[in-house]
mmCIF file of C-alpha atoms in Angstrom:
data_model
loop_
_atom_site.group_PDB
_atom_site.id
_atom_site.type_symbol
_atom_site.label_atom_id
_atom_site.label_comp_id
_atom_site.label_asym_id
_atom_site.label_seq_id
_atom_site.Cartn_x
_atom_site.Cartn_y
_atom_site.Cartn_z
ATOM 1 C CA ALA A 1 0.363 -10.580 15.858
ATOM 2 C CA ALA A 2 3.283 -8.220 15.328
ATOM 3 C CA GLY A 3 2.785 -5.591 12.669
ATOM 4 C CA VAL A 4 5.005 -3.206 10.763
ATOM 5 C CA ILE A 5 6.239 -0.426 13.031
ATOM 6 C CA GLN A 6 7.099 3.038 11.801
ATOM 7 C CA SER A 7 8.630 5.881 13.729
ATOM 8 C CA PRO A 8 8.039 8.625 14.284
ATOM 9 C CA ARG A 9 4.332 8.745 13.550
ATOM 10 C CA HIS A 10 4.389 12.493 13.056
ATOM 11 C CA LEU A 11 7.256 14.778 12.133
ATOM 12 C CA ILE A 12 7.396 18.499 11.546
ATOM 13 C CA LYS A 13 10.438 20.005 9.864
ATOM 14 C CA GLU A 14 11.483 23.284 8.337
ATOM 15 C CA LYS A 15 12.492 23.711 4.712
ATOM 16 C CA ARG A 16 16.069 22.607 3.992
ATOM 17 C CA GLU A 17 16.229 20.462 7.137
ATOM 18 C CA THR A 18 16.808 16.722 7.125
ATOM 19 C CA ALA A 19 14.546 13.941 8.346
ATOM 20 C CA THR A 20 15.004 10.243 9.040
ATOM 21 C CA LEU A 21 12.071 7.859 8.970
ATOM 22 C CA LYS A 22 12.367 4.365 10.383
ATOM 23 C CA CYS A 23 10.565 1.165 9.540
ATOM 24 C CA TYR A 24 10.650 -2.099 11.463
ATOM 25 C CA PRO A 25 9.213 -4.970 9.389
ATOM 26 C CA ILE A 26 7.191 -7.876 10.658
ATOM 27 C CA PRO A 27 9.550 -10.501 12.146
ATOM 28 C CA ARG A 28 10.872 -12.884 9.447
ATOM 29 C CA HIS A 29 10.000 -10.470 6.659
ATOM 30 C CA ASP A 30 12.999 -9.832 4.445
ATOM 31 C CA THR A 31 11.675 -7.161 2.079
ATOM 32 C CA VAL A 32 10.818 -3.564 2.864
ATOM 33 C CA TYR A 33 9.035 -1.081 0.607
ATOM 34 C CA TRP A 34 8.670 2.685 0.965
ATOM 35 C CA TYR A 35 5.716 4.602 -0.459
ATOM 36 C CA GLN A 36 4.874 8.295 -0.463
ATOM 37 C CA GLN A 37 1.283 9.551 -0.408
ATOM 38 C CA GLY A 38 0.844 13.265 -0.985
ATOM 39 C CA PRO A 39 -2.343 15.078 0.077
ATOM 40 C CA GLY A 40 -5.245 13.760 -1.963
ATOM 41 C CA GLN A 41 -2.919 11.511 -3.974
ATOM 42 C CA ASP A 42 -2.599 7.767 -4.276
ATOM 43 C CA PRO A 43 0.554 6.210 -2.834
ATOM 44 C CA GLN A 44 3.628 6.211 -5.060
ATOM 45 C CA PHE A 45 6.423 3.685 -4.773
ATOM 46 C CA LEU A 46 9.785 5.101 -3.736
ATOM 47 C CA ILE A 47 12.202 2.246 -3.154
ATOM 48 C CA SER A 48 12.452 -1.316 -1.855
ATOM 49 C CA PHE A 49 15.066 -3.541 -0.269
ATOM 50 C CA TYR A 50 15.462 -7.301 -0.186
ATOM 51 C CA GLU A 51 18.033 -8.874 2.117
ATOM 52 C CA LYS A 52 19.676 -5.472 2.653
ATOM 53 C CA MET A 53 20.125 -4.807 -1.067
ATOM 54 C CA GLN A 54 18.101 -2.325 -3.082
ATOM 55 C CA SER A 55 15.674 -4.410 -5.118
ATOM 56 C CA ASP A 56 13.634 -1.789 -6.962
ATOM 57 C CA LYS A 57 13.557 1.967 -7.332
ATOM 58 C CA GLY A 58 10.679 4.235 -8.174
ATOM 59 C CA SER A 59 10.167 7.967 -8.144
ATOM 60 C CA ILE A 60 12.544 8.697 -5.291
ATOM 61 C CA PRO A 61 14.223 12.125 -5.421
ATOM 62 C CA ASP A 62 18.021 12.268 -5.369
ATOM 63 C CA ARG A 63 17.724 14.143 -2.059
ATOM 64 C CA PHE A 64 16.377 10.964 -0.488
ATOM 65 C CA SER A 65 18.344 7.848 0.345
ATOM 66 C CA ALA A 66 17.441 4.665 2.120
ATOM 67 C CA GLN A 67 19.010 1.503 3.396
ATOM 68 C CA GLN A 68 18.116 -1.756 5.068
ATOM 69 C CA PHE A 69 20.128 -2.932 8.031
ATOM 70 C CA SER A 70 21.219 -6.377 9.217
ATOM 71 C CA ASP A 71 18.155 -6.640 11.481
ATOM 72 C CA TYR A 72 16.015 -5.872 8.382
ATOM 73 C CA HIS A 73 14.794 -2.526 9.629
ATOM 74 C CA SER A 74 15.009 0.277 7.106
ATOM 75 C CA GLU A 75 15.606 4.003 7.271
ATOM 76 C CA LEU A 76 14.576 6.635 4.759
ATOM 77 C CA ASN A 77 16.806 9.691 4.910
ATOM 78 C CA MET A 78 15.489 12.904 3.440
ATOM 79 C CA SER A 79 17.685 15.961 3.023
ATOM 80 C CA SER A 80 17.110 19.554 1.871
ATOM 81 C CA LEU A 81 13.422 19.149 2.626
ATOM 82 C CA GLU A 82 10.968 21.003 0.420
ATOM 83 C CA LEU A 83 7.346 21.960 1.022
ATOM 84 C CA GLY A 84 6.327 19.357 -1.563
ATOM 85 C CA ASP A 85 7.822 16.591 0.562
ATOM 86 C CA SER A 86 4.930 16.963 3.001
ATOM 87 C CA ALA A 87 3.183 13.635 2.759
ATOM 88 C CA LEU A 88 2.316 10.386 4.465
ATOM 89 C CA TYR A 89 5.199 7.936 4.138
ATOM 90 C CA PHE A 90 4.281 4.279 4.321
ATOM 91 C CA CYS A 91 6.527 1.354 4.846
ATOM 92 C CA ALA A 92 5.413 -2.158 3.944
ATOM 93 C CA SER A 93 7.104 -5.486 4.453
ATOM 94 C CA SER A 94 6.767 -8.901 2.897
ATOM 95 C CA PHE A 95 8.273 -12.341 2.983
ATOM 96 C CA PHE A 96 8.805 -14.382 -0.113
ATOM 97 C CA GLU A 97 7.305 -17.807 0.098
ATOM 98 C CA LEU A 98 6.295 -20.355 -2.461
ATOM 99 C CA THR A 99 2.642 -21.266 -2.416
ATOM 100 C CA VAL A 100 1.419 -24.814 -2.840
ATOM 101 C CA ASN A 101 1.316 -24.319 -6.626
ATOM 102 C CA ARG A 102 4.949 -23.070 -6.548
ATOM 103 C CA ARG A 103 4.050 -19.462 -7.251
ATOM 104 C CA GLY A 104 5.819 -16.692 -5.404
ATOM 105 C CA ARG A 105 3.844 -14.885 -2.758
ATOM 106 C CA TYR A 106 4.769 -11.343 -1.798
ATOM 107 C CA GLU A 107 1.813 -10.153 0.232
ATOM 108 C CA GLN A 108 2.718 -6.732 1.574
ATOM 109 C CA PHE A 109 1.703 -5.597 5.025
ATOM 110 C CA PHE A 110 1.641 -1.885 5.687
ATOM 111 C CA GLY A 111 2.785 0.161 8.633
ATOM 112 C CA PRO A 112 0.699 3.006 10.074
ATOM 113 C CA GLY A 113 2.695 5.624 8.212
ATOM 114 C CA THR A 114 4.726 8.665 9.186
ATOM 115 C CA ARG A 115 3.081 11.986 8.484
ATOM 116 C CA LEU A 116 5.780 14.479 7.527
ATOM 117 C CA THR A 117 4.935 18.158 7.468
ATOM 118 C CA VAL A 118 7.487 20.581 6.023
ATOM 119 C CA LEU A 119 6.944 24.214 6.979
ATOM 120 C CA LYS B 1 -4.037 6.905 -18.681
ATOM 121 C CA ASN B 2 -3.379 5.323 -15.301
ATOM 122 C CA GLU B 3 -2.334 1.702 -15.231
ATOM 123 C CA VAL B 4 -4.948 1.068 -12.535
ATOM 124 C CA GLU B 5 -8.400 2.613 -12.703
ATOM 125 C CA GLN B 6 -11.066 2.388 -10.032
ATOM 126 C CA SER B 7 -14.746 3.180 -10.149
ATOM 127 C CA PRO B 8 -16.593 4.842 -8.712
ATOM 128 C CA GLN B 9 -14.314 7.482 -7.177
ATOM 129 C CA ASN B 10 -16.920 8.294 -4.549
ATOM 130 C CA LEU B 11 -19.777 6.163 -3.295
ATOM 131 C CA THR B 12 -22.404 6.982 -0.695
ATOM 132 C CA ALA B 13 -24.886 4.349 0.430
ATOM 133 C CA GLN B 14 -27.250 3.522 3.248
ATOM 134 C CA GLU B 15 -26.457 1.021 5.954
ATOM 135 C CA GLY B 16 -27.279 -2.497 4.846
ATOM 136 C CA GLU B 17 -26.763 -1.935 1.131
ATOM 137 C CA PHE B 18 -24.635 -4.208 -1.033
ATOM 138 C CA ILE B 19 -21.551 -2.354 -2.230
ATOM 139 C CA THR B 20 -19.431 -3.004 -5.313
ATOM 140 C CA ILE B 21 -16.172 -1.264 -6.153
ATOM 141 C CA ASN B 22 -14.478 -2.001 -9.454
ATOM 142 C CA CYS B 23 -10.848 -2.027 -10.514
ATOM 143 C CA SER B 24 -9.475 -2.347 -14.052
ATOM 144 C CA TYR B 25 -5.824 -2.536 -14.978
ATOM 145 C CA SER B 26 -3.958 -2.372 -18.241
ATOM 146 C CA VAL B 27 -0.745 -4.250 -17.480
ATOM 147 C CA GLY B 28 0.235 -7.827 -16.817
ATOM 148 C CA ILE B 29 0.143 -8.516 -13.133
ATOM 149 C CA SER B 30 1.198 -11.242 -10.746
ATOM 150 C CA ALA B 31 -1.170 -10.195 -7.958
ATOM 151 C CA LEU B 32 -3.819 -7.648 -7.061
ATOM 152 C CA HIS B 33 -4.372 -6.173 -3.616
ATOM 153 C CA TRP B 34 -7.419 -4.549 -2.097
ATOM 154 C CA LEU B 35 -6.487 -2.122 0.669
ATOM 155 C CA GLN B 36 -8.505 -0.082 3.117
ATOM 156 C CA GLN B 37 -7.414 3.350 4.303
ATOM 157 C CA HIS B 38 -9.213 5.095 7.142
ATOM 158 C CA PRO B 39 -9.229 8.884 7.702
ATOM 159 C CA GLY B 40 -6.299 8.574 10.108
ATOM 160 C CA GLY B 41 -4.228 7.380 7.163
ATOM 161 C CA GLY B 42 -3.249 3.828 8.089
ATOM 162 C CA ILE B 43 -3.504 1.217 5.338
ATOM 163 C CA VAL B 44 -4.869 -2.254 6.007
ATOM 164 C CA SER B 45 -4.476 -5.061 3.515
ATOM 165 C CA LEU B 46 -7.836 -6.732 2.884
ATOM 166 C CA PHE B 47 -7.040 -9.223 0.142
ATOM 167 C CA MET B 48 -4.296 -10.349 -2.166
ATOM 168 C CA LEU B 49 -5.602 -12.143 -5.267
ATOM 169 C CA SER B 50 -4.017 -13.795 -8.241
ATOM 170 C CA SER B 51 -7.083 -15.685 -9.432
ATOM 171 C CA GLY B 52 -10.663 -16.512 -8.549
ATOM 172 C CA LYS B 53 -12.391 -15.267 -5.465
ATOM 173 C CA LYS B 54 -11.716 -14.719 -1.781
ATOM 174 C CA LYS B 55 -14.117 -14.077 1.080
ATOM 175 C CA HIS B 56 -13.482 -12.689 4.530
ATOM 176 C CA GLY B 57 -16.487 -11.934 6.656
ATOM 177 C CA ARG B 58 -18.706 -9.505 4.773
ATOM 178 C CA LEU B 59 -16.028 -8.770 2.187
ATOM 179 C CA ILE B 60 -15.688 -10.614 -1.101
ATOM 180 C CA ALA B 61 -13.046 -9.979 -3.747
ATOM 181 C CA THR B 62 -13.014 -11.418 -7.249
ATOM 182 C CA ILE B 63 -10.591 -11.177 -10.098
ATOM 183 C CA ASN B 64 -10.850 -12.002 -13.808
ATOM 184 C CA ILE B 65 -7.329 -12.200 -15.175
ATOM 185 C CA GLN B 66 -8.450 -12.446 -18.812
ATOM 186 C CA GLU B 67 -10.557 -9.297 -18.536
ATOM 187 C CA LYS B 68 -8.033 -7.541 -16.266
ATOM 188 C CA HIS B 69 -10.740 -6.645 -13.819
ATOM 189 C CA SER B 70 -11.383 -7.084 -10.126
ATOM 190 C CA SER B 71 -14.290 -6.250 -7.868
ATOM 191 C CA LEU B 72 -14.604 -5.740 -4.141
ATOM 192 C CA HIS B 73 -18.028 -6.417 -2.656
ATOM 193 C CA ILE B 74 -19.285 -5.523 0.804
ATOM 194 C CA THR B 75 -22.457 -7.203 1.993
ATOM 195 C CA ALA B 76 -24.703 -5.713 4.694
ATOM 196 C CA SER B 77 -22.657 -2.508 4.722
ATOM 197 C CA HIS B 78 -22.152 -0.674 7.989
ATOM 198 C CA PRO B 79 -21.042 2.894 8.819
ATOM 199 C CA ARG B 80 -17.739 1.499 10.121
ATOM 200 C CA ASP B 81 -17.018 0.354 6.547
ATOM 201 C CA SER B 82 -16.642 4.033 5.589
ATOM 202 C CA ALA B 83 -13.109 4.419 4.304
ATOM 203 C CA VAL B 84 -11.088 4.755 1.123
ATOM 204 C CA TYR B 85 -10.690 1.447 -0.684
ATOM 205 C CA ILE B 86 -7.632 1.147 -2.874
ATOM 206 C CA CYS B 87 -6.855 -1.359 -5.585
ATOM 207 C CA ALA B 88 -3.145 -1.974 -6.105
ATOM 208 C CA VAL B 89 -1.410 -4.332 -8.520
ATOM 209 C CA ARG B 90 1.968 -5.981 -8.534
ATOM 210 C CA ILE B 91 3.230 -5.803 -12.087
ATOM 211 C CA GLN B 92 4.752 -9.009 -13.461
ATOM 212 C CA GLY B 93 8.465 -9.193 -12.750
ATOM 213 C CA ALA B 94 8.352 -6.508 -10.055
ATOM 214 C CA GLN B 95 7.665 -6.429 -6.337
ATOM 215 C CA LYS B 96 6.406 -2.855 -5.975
ATOM 216 C CA LEU B 97 2.707 -2.032 -6.002
ATOM 217 C CA VAL B 98 1.036 0.384 -8.402
ATOM 218 C CA PHE B 99 -2.019 1.976 -6.845
ATOM 219 C CA GLY B 100 -5.387 3.057 -8.142
ATOM 220 C CA GLN B 101 -6.743 6.417 -7.104
ATOM 221 C CA GLY B 102 -9.033 4.925 -4.488
ATOM 222 C CA THR B 103 -12.773 4.855 -3.924
ATOM 223 C CA ARG B 104 -14.104 6.917 -1.045
ATOM 224 C CA LEU B 105 -16.987 4.971 0.505
ATOM 225 C CA THR B 106 -19.431 6.577 2.933
ATOM 226 C CA ILE B 107 -22.095 4.451 4.599
ATOM 227 C CA ASN B 108 -24.836 6.445 6.287
ATOM 228 C CA PRO B 109 -26.780 5.024 9.223
#
């Protein structure tokens, strides 16, 4: 079965450079989530999109921006990179469906992550 | 205090042992996820629970909504089960997940 695809898998940048991370959700999934996991840290939510609109926002720095495109893939743009941005960036996708008891189901499926190293 | 707390933080056991990892949360949730993260970093979703119990192979997950507590059990543990197991909750009214700090499990042969 198709999974969430992230590219690139590894990225090395210098301080003050920019980086673009891409996420391709599972086909038919309409929601994309971005998470950041620093070394030894648990993942932290950055931002999410539903049907190409921002649906929730977490601890995303102003230097970062993201969008979801008409084919539902998403890009996370990171500018003026800092050493502290070095982390594993996960994308997850989900599809809203009503279960048999009419409750919403948002099971998230994770991509393999992009490991960003800022030197 | 974190909204999601896991215990233990580290667990080492021998192959074949029965493993239990606990997760407590302090907020209202609409679902709870158990995730597995291997040393390479990739995250795999094991279970999503909103009530009761689910079983998949040697893995069992339970949740008690009233007590705000969930457990992940591994029967007949194997060295390939060695990984970090993460509890994550979806807070009511939101879609994002809030993660626990993870439990590092090591199964020795």
